[in-house]
GROMACS .gro file of C-alpha atoms in nm:
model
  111
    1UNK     CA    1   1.484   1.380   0.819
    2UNK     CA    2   1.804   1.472   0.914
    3UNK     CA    3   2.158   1.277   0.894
    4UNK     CA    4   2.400   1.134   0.669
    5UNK     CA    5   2.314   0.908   0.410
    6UNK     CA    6   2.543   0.536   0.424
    7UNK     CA    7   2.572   0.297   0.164
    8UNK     CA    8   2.282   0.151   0.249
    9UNK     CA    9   2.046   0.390   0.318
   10UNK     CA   10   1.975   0.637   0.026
   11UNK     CA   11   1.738   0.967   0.059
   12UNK     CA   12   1.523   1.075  -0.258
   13UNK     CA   13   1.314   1.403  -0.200
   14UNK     CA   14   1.010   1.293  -0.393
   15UNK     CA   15   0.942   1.707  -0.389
   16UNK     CA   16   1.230   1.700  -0.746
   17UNK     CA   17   0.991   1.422  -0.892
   18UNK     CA   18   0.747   1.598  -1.144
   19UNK     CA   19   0.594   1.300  -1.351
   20UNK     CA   20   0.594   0.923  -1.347
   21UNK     CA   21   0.848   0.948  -1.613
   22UNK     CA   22   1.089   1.042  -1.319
   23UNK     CA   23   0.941   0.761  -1.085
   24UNK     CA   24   1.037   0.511  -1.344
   25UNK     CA   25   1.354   0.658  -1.343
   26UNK     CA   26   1.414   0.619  -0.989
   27UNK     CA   27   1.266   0.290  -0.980
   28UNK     CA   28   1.542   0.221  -1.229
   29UNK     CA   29   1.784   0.317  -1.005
   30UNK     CA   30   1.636   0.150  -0.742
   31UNK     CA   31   1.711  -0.183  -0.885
   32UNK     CA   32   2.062  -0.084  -0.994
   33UNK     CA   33   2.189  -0.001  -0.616
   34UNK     CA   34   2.027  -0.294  -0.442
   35UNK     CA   35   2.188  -0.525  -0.727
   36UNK     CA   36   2.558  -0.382  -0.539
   37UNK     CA   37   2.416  -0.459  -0.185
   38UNK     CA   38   2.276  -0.709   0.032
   39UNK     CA   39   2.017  -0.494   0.198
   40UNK     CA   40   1.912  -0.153   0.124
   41UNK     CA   41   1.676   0.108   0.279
   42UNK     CA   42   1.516   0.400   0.055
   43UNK     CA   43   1.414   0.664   0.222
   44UNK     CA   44   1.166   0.834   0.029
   45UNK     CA   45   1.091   1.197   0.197
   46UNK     CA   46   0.788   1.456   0.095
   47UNK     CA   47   0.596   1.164  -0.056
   48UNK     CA   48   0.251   1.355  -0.066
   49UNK     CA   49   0.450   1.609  -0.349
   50UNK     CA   50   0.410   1.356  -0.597
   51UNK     CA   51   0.089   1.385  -0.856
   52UNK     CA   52  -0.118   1.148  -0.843
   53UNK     CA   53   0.000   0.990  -1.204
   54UNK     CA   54   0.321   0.951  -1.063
   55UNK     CA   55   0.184   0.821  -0.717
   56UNK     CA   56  -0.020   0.564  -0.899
   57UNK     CA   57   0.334   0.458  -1.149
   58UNK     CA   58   0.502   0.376  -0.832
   59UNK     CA   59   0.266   0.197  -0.708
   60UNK     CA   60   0.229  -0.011  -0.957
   61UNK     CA   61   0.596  -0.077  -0.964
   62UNK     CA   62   0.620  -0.159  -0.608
   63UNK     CA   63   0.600  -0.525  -0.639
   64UNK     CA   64   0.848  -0.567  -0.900
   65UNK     CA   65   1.100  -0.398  -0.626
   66UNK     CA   66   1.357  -0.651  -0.514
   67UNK     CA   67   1.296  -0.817  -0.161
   68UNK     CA   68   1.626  -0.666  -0.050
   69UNK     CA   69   1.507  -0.335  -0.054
   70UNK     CA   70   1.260  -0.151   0.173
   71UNK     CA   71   1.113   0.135   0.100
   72UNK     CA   72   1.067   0.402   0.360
   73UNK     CA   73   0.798   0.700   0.264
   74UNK     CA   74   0.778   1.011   0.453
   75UNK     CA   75   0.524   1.314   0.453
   76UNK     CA   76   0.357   1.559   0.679
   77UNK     CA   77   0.046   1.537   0.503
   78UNK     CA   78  -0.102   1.191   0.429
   79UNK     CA   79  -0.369   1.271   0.274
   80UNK     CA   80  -0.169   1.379   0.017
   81UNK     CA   81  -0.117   1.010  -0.057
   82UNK     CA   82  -0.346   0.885  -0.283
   83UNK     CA   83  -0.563   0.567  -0.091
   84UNK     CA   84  -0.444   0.273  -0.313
   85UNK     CA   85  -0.060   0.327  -0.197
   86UNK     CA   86  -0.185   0.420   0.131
   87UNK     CA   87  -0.366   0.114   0.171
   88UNK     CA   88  -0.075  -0.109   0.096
   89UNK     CA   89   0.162   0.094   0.361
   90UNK     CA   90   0.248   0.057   0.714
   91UNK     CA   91   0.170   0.348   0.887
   92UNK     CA   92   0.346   0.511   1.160
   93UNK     CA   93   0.277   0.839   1.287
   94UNK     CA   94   0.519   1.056   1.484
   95UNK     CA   95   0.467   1.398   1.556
   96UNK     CA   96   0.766   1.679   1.672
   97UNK     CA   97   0.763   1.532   2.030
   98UNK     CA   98   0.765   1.176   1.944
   99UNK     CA   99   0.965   1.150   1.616
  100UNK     CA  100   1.272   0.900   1.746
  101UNK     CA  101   1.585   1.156   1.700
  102UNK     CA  102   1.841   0.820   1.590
  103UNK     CA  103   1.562   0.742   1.284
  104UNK     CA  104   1.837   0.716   1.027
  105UNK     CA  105   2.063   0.546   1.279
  106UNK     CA  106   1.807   0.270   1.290
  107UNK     CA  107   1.743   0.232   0.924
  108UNK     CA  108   2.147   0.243   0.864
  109UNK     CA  109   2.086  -0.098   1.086
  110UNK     CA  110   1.935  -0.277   0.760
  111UNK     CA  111   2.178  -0.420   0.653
   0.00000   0.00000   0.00000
């Protein structure tokens, strides 16, 4: 994804993330931004380089994430996600001659 990021919309390359020691830390920081904002968008980008451990810690932290924040997960290979998060996602699939070029203009929208 290309773009700026705005005060409400914060990228995270999940590519950095290399245990579910680091997903709890981002799910810490997670709740420490939305508590400064109203609405907040995370855009979560590579998400099928996380292991599954760490895939499976954020899932099970994704209902303790405040309602004013939505979480946005990207990847190129979804079958890199394991099922369990998959199955509680909405999926949308773009490819290079669909993907909407204003994405991040949208999702700066949120709030």
């Amino acid at each position: 994804m290309t773009g700026q990021e705005t005060p409400y919309v914060k990228k995270v390359n999940l590519a950095g993330i290399a245990n579910k020691e680091d997903v709890q830390e981002l799910i810490k920081k997670i709740f420490v931004f939305s508590s400064l904002q109203d609405n907040v968008a995370f855009v979560l980008e590579e998400a099928h380089a996380l292991r599954n451990d760490a895939q499976t810690c954020l899932l099970t932290e994704i209902d303790n994430i405040p309602a004013n924040v939505f979480v946005f997960m990207t990847t190129t290979k979804a079958n890199g996600i394991i099922p369990d998060l998959r199955s509680r996602a909405l999926i949308f699939q773009y490819n290079s001659d669909t993907l909407p070029r204003n994405l991040l203009q949208r999702l700066q929208k949120v709030k």
